[in-house]
Coordinates of C-alpha atoms in Angstrom, one line a residue:
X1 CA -43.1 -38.1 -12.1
X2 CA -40.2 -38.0 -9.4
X3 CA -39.0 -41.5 -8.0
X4 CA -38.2 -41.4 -4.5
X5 CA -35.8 -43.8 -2.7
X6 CA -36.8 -45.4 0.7
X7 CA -33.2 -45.3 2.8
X8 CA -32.5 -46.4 6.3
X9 CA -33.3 -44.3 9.3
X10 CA -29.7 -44.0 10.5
X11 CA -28.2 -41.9 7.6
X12 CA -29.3 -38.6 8.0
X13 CA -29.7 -35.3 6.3
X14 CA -28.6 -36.6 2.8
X15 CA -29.2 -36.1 -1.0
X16 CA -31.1 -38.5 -3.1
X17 CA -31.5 -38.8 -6.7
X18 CA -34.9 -38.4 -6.6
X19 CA -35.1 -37.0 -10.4
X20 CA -33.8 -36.6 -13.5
X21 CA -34.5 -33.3 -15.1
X22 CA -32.3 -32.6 -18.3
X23 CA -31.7 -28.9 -18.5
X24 CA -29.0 -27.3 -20.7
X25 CA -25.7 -26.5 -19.0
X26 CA -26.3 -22.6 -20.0
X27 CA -29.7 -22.4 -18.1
X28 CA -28.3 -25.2 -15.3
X29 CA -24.9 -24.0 -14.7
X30 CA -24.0 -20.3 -12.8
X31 CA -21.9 -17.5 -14.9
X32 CA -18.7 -17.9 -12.6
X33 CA -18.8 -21.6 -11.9
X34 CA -16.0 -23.5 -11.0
X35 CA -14.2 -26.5 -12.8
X36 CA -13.8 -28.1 -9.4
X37 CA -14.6 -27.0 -5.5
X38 CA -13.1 -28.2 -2.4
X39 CA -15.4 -28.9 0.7
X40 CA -15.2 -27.3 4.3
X41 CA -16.4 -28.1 7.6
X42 CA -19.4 -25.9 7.5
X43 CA -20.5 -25.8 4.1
X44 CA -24.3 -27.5 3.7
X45 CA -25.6 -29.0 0.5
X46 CA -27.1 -25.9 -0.4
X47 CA -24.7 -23.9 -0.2
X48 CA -22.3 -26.6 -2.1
X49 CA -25.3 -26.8 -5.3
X50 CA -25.2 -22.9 -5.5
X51 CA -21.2 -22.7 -6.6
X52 CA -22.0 -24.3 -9.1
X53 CA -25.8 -24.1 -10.2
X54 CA -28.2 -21.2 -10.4
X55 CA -31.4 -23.1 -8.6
X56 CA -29.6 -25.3 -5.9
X57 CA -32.2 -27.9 -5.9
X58 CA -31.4 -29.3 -9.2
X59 CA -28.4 -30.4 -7.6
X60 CA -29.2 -33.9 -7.6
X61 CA -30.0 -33.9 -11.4
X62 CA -26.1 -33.6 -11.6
X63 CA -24.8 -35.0 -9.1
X64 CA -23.1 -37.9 -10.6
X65 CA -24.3 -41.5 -8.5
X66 CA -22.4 -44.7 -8.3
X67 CA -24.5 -47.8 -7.4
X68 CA -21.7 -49.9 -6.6
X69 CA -21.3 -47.8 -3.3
X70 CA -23.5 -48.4 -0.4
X71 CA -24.5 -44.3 0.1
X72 CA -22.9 -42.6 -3.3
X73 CA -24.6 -39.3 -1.9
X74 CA -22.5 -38.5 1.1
X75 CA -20.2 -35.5 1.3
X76 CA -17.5 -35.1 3.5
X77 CA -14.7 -32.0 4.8
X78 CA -11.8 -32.1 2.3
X79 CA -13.9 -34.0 -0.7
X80 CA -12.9 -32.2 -3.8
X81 CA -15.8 -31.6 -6.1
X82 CA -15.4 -31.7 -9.7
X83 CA -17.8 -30.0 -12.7
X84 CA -17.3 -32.8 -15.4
X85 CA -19.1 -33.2 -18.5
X86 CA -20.7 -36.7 -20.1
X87 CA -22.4 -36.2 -23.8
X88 CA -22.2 -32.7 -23.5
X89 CA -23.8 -32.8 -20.0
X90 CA -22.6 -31.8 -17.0
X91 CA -22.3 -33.6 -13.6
X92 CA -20.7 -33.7 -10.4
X93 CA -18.2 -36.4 -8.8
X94 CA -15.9 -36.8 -6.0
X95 CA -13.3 -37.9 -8.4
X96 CA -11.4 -36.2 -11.4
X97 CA -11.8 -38.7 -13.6
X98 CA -16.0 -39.6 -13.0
X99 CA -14.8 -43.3 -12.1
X100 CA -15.2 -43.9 -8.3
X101 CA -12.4 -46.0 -7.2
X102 CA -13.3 -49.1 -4.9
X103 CA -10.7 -49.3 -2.7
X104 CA -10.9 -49.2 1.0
X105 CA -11.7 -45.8 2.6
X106 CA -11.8 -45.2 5.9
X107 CA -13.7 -41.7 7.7
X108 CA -12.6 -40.4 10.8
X109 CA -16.4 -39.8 11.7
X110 CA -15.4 -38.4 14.8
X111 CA -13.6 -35.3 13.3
X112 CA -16.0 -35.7 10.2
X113 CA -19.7 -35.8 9.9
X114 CA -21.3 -36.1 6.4
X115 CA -22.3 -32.6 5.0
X116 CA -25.8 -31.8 5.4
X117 CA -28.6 -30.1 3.9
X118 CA -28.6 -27.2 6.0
X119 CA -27.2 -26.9 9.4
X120 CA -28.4 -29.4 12.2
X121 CA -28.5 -26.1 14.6
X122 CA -30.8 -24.3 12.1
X123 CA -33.6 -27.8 12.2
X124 CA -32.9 -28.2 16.2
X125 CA -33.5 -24.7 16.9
X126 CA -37.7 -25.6 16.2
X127 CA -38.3 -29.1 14.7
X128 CA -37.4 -31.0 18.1
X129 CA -39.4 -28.4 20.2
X130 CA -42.7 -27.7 18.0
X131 CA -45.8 -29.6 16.8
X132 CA -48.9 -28.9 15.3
X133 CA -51.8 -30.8 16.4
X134 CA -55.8 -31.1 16.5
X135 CA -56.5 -28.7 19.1
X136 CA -59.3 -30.9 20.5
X137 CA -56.4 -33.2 21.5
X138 CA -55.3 -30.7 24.1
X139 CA -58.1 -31.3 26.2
X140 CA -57.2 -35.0 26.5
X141 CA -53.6 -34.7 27.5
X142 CA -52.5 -35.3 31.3
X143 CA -51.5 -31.9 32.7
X144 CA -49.9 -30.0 35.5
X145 CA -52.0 -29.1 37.9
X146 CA -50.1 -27.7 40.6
X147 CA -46.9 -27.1 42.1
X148 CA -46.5 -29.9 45.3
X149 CA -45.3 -26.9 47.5
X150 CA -48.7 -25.3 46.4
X151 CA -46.1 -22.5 45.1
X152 CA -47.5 -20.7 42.1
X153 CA -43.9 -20.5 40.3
X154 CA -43.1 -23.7 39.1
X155 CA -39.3 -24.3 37.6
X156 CA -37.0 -27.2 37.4
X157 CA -36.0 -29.3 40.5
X158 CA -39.9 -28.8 41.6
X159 CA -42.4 -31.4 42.2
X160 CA -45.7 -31.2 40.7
X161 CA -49.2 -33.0 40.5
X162 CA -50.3 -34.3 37.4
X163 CA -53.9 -34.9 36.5
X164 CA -54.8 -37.1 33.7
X165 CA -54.5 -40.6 32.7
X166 CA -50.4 -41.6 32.5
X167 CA -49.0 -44.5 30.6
X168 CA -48.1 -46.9 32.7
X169 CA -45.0 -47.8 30.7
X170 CA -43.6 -44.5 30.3
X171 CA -41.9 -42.5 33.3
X172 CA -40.7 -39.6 31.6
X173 CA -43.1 -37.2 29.9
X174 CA -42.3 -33.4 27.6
X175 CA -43.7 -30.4 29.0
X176 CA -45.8 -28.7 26.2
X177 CA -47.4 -25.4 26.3
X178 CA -50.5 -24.7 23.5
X179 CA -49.4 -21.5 21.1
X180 CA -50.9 -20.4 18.2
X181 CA -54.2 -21.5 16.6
X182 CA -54.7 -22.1 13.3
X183 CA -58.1 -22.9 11.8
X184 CA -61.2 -21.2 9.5
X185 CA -59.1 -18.0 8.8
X186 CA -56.6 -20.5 7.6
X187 CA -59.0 -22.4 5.4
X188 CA -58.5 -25.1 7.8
X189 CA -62.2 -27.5 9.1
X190 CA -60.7 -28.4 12.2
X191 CA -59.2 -25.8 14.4
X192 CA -55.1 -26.9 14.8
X193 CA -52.7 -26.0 17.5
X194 CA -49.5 -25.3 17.4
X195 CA -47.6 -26.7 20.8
X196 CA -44.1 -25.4 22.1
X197 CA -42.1 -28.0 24.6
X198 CA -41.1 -26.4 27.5
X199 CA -39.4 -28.6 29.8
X200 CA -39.3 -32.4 30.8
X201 CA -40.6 -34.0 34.1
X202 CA -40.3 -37.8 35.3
X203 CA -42.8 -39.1 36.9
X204 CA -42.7 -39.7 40.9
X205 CA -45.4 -41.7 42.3
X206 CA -48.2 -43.0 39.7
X207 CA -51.6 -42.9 41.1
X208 CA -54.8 -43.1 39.2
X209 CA -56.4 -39.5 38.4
X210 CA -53.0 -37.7 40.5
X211 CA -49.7 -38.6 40.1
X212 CA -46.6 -36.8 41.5
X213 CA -43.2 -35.5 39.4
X214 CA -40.5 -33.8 39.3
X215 CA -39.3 -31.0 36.3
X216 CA -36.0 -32.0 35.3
X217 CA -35.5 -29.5 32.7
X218 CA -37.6 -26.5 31.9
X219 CA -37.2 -23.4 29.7
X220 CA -38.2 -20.7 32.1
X221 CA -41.1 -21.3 34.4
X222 CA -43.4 -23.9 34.0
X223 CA -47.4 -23.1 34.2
X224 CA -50.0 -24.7 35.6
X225 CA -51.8 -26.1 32.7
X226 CA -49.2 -27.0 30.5
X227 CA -49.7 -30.4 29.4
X228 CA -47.9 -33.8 28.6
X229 CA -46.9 -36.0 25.9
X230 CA -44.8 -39.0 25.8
X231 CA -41.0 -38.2 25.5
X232 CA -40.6 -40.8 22.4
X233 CA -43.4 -39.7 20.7
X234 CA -42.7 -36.4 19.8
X235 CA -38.6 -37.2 18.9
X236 CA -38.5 -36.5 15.7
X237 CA -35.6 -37.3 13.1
X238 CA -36.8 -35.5 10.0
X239 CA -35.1 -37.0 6.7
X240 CA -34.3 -34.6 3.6
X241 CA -35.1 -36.1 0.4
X242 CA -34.4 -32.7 -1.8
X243 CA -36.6 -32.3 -5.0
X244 CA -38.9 -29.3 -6.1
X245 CA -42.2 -29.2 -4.9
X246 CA -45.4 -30.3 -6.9
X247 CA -46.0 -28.3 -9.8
X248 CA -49.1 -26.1 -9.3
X249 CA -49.3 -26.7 -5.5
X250 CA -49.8 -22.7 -4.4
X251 CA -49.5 -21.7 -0.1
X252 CA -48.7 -19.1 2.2
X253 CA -46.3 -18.6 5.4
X254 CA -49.0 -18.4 8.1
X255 CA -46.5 -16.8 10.5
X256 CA -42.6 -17.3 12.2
X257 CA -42.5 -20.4 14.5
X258 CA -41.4 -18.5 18.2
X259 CA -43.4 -15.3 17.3
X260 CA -40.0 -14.0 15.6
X261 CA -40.4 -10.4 14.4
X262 CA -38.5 -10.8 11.3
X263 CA -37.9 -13.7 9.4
X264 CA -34.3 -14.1 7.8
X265 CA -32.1 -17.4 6.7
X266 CA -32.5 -20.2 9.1
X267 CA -35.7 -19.0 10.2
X268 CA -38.5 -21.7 10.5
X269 CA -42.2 -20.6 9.5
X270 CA -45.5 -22.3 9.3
X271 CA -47.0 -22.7 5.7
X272 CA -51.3 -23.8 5.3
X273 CA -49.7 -26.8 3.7
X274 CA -49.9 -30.5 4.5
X275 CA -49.8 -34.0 3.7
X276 CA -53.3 -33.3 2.1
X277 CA -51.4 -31.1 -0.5
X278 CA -48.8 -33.8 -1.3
X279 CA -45.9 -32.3 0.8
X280 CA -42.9 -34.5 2.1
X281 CA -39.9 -32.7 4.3
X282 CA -37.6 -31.3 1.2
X283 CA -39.9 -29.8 -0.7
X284 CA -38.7 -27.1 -1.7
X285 CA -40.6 -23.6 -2.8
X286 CA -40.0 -20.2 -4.1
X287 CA -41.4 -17.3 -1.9
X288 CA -42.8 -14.4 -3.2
X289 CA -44.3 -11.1 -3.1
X290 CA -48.0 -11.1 -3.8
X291 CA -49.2 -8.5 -7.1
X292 CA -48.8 -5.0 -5.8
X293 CA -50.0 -2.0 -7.3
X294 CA -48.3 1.7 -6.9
X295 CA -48.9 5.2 -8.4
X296 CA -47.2 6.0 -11.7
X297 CA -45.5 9.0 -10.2
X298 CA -46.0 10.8 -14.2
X299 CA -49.4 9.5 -14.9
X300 CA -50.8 9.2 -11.3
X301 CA -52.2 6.3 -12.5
X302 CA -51.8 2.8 -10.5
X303 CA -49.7 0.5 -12.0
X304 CA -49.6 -3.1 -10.9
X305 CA -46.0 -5.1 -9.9
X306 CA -46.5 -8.9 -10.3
X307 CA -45.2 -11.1 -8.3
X308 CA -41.6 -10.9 -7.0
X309 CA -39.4 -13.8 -5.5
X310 CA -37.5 -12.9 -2.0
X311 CA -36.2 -16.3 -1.4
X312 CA -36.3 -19.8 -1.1
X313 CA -37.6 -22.6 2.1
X314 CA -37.3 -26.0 2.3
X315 CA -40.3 -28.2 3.8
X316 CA -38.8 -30.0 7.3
X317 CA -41.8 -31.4 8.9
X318 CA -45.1 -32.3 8.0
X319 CA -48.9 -32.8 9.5
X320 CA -51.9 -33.2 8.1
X321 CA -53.1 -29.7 6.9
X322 CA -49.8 -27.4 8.0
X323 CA -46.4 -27.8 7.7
X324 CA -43.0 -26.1 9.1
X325 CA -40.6 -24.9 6.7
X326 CA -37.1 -23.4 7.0
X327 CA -35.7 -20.5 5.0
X328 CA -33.2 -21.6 3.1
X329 CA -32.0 -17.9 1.2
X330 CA -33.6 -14.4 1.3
X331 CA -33.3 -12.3 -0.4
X332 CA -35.2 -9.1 0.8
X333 CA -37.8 -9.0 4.0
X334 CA -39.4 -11.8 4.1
X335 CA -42.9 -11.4 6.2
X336 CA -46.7 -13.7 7.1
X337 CA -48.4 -13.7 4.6
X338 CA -45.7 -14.2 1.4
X339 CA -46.6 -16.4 -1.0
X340 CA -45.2 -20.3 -2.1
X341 CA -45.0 -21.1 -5.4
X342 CA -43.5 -24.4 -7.6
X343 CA -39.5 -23.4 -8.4
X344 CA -38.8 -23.9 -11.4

């Protein structure tokens, strides 16, 4: 059984040893690796762990950790990593030697950030700005209800009405917009909703039923209808806690997040997993090809392909029943409707 680590909220997008799978450094270790690799602004985790391994998340199965040091897992620009070996073993240090020194060193954290699993761009691009919830939660959200110069078009620097009940604590308020629905055809009992934020308002004048605000941001036009949700309620700081996920524990990609009409590295997706299944953000899964079957060109008789792995995602945020992913490598089209399965 993996052990996972509880670490504070401020240290973000890091590595844990969250296991301790012995493999053999023939299986573990990649054809061409390196005796030692030196890090770039740029480079991310994964692409670090694939220099030197053949499945990147067994990277923290190697990666050697010192206790004495507050967070033995952060990466910087200009580390130098080094392939070292310990009972015929291998593992990974900061240091030539394996011994961590514990002198003082000081980081210029404002030229360098620690490395992170995958770009921040690549999570901000979707996490921040998508949700998934109960669909009959829609209905009980505050919502625009029309423009305050009784214009239809409604864009930022506009005043609006609200109708709804507001929280009297709160004066700013997202902008959401319902899009996809996921539910029965999903093998889902309750009927989710996926919800895109589309701009920010504050709020005016409070009143009970009506209220008055004003759009301070908005991507595009706002609609009448689009609803509200408390700004610090949907800020989310995901936390990466890499490990494969549970053995056994089968999905699918439901579909891109942003209606994307192909999905390629970077690309977020929504998977018919959830917390029920036992996912946490860092899961990570194979994704493959279902069975296909084609004519024997000689024989004319149909031959069946099993299933084929085009790539790699990494769990980044998780609700009850569904769950975003990100792709993390792909290696031919990847499509709705693919398959998830245990790596291995």
């Amino acid at each position: 059984m993996y052990r996972f680590l509880k670490i504070k909220k401020s240290i973000t997008f890091i590595f844990l040893m969250v296991f301790a799978t012995v493999v053999s450094a023939q299986n573990l270790l990649k054809e061409d690796f390196p005796d030692q690799y030196k890090v770039k602004k740029g480079d991310t985790l994964w692409d670090i762990a694939g220099v030197f391994l053949n499945s990147p998340w067994l990277w923290p199965s190697i990666w050697e950790q010192n206790h004495q040091i507050k967070n033995p897992h952060l990466i910087y620009p200009n580390d130098t990593i080094y392939l070292l070996y310990k009972n015929g073993q291998p593992y990974l240090s900061t240091t030539k030697d394996g011994v961590l020194k514990l002198s003082p060193k000081i980081r210029l954290t404002d030229r360098f950030s620690p490395i992170t699993a995958i770009p921040r761009e690549a999570i901000q691009a979707f996490i921040e700005n998508n949700r998934i919830v109960e669909a009959g939660r829609i209905n009980k959200m505050p919502y625009i209800l029309a423009n305050a110069g009784l214009r239809e078009l409604i864009s930022s620097g506009d005043e609006v009405f609200i109708k709804g009940v507001l929280d009297p604590d709160f004066n700013e308020y997202h902008i959401y917009r319902a899009g996809n629905d996921y539910g029965t055809d999903e093998g889902l009992e309750v009927k989710n909703t996926e919800i895109v934020k589309v701009g920010t308002l504050v709020i005016i004048e409070m009143q009970d039923g009506i209220s008055k605000a004003k759009i301070i941001r908005a991507k595009g036009l706002i609609k009448k209808g689009d609803f509200l949700v408390r700004s610090q309620e949907l800020n989310l700081k995901p936390f990466y806690y890499l490990a494969a996920a549970p053995e056994g524990v089968t999905g699918k990609i439901l579909s891109p997040v942003n209606d994307a009409l192909n999905i390629s590295r970077y690309d977020g997706v929504v998977l018919n997993l959830g917390e029920a299944d036992g996912l946490y953000p860092g899961h990570v899964f194979n994704i493959a090809k279902a069975p296909r079957q084609v004519k024997d060109p000689r024989t004319s008789k149909l031959v069946t392909i099993g299933s084929q792995v085009v790539g790699e995602l990494m769990v980044v945020s998780v609700f009850k029943n569904l769950s975003y992913g990100i792709v993390l490598n792909a290696k031919d089209l990847i499509s709705a409707g693919d398959y998830l399965q245990s790596v291995k």
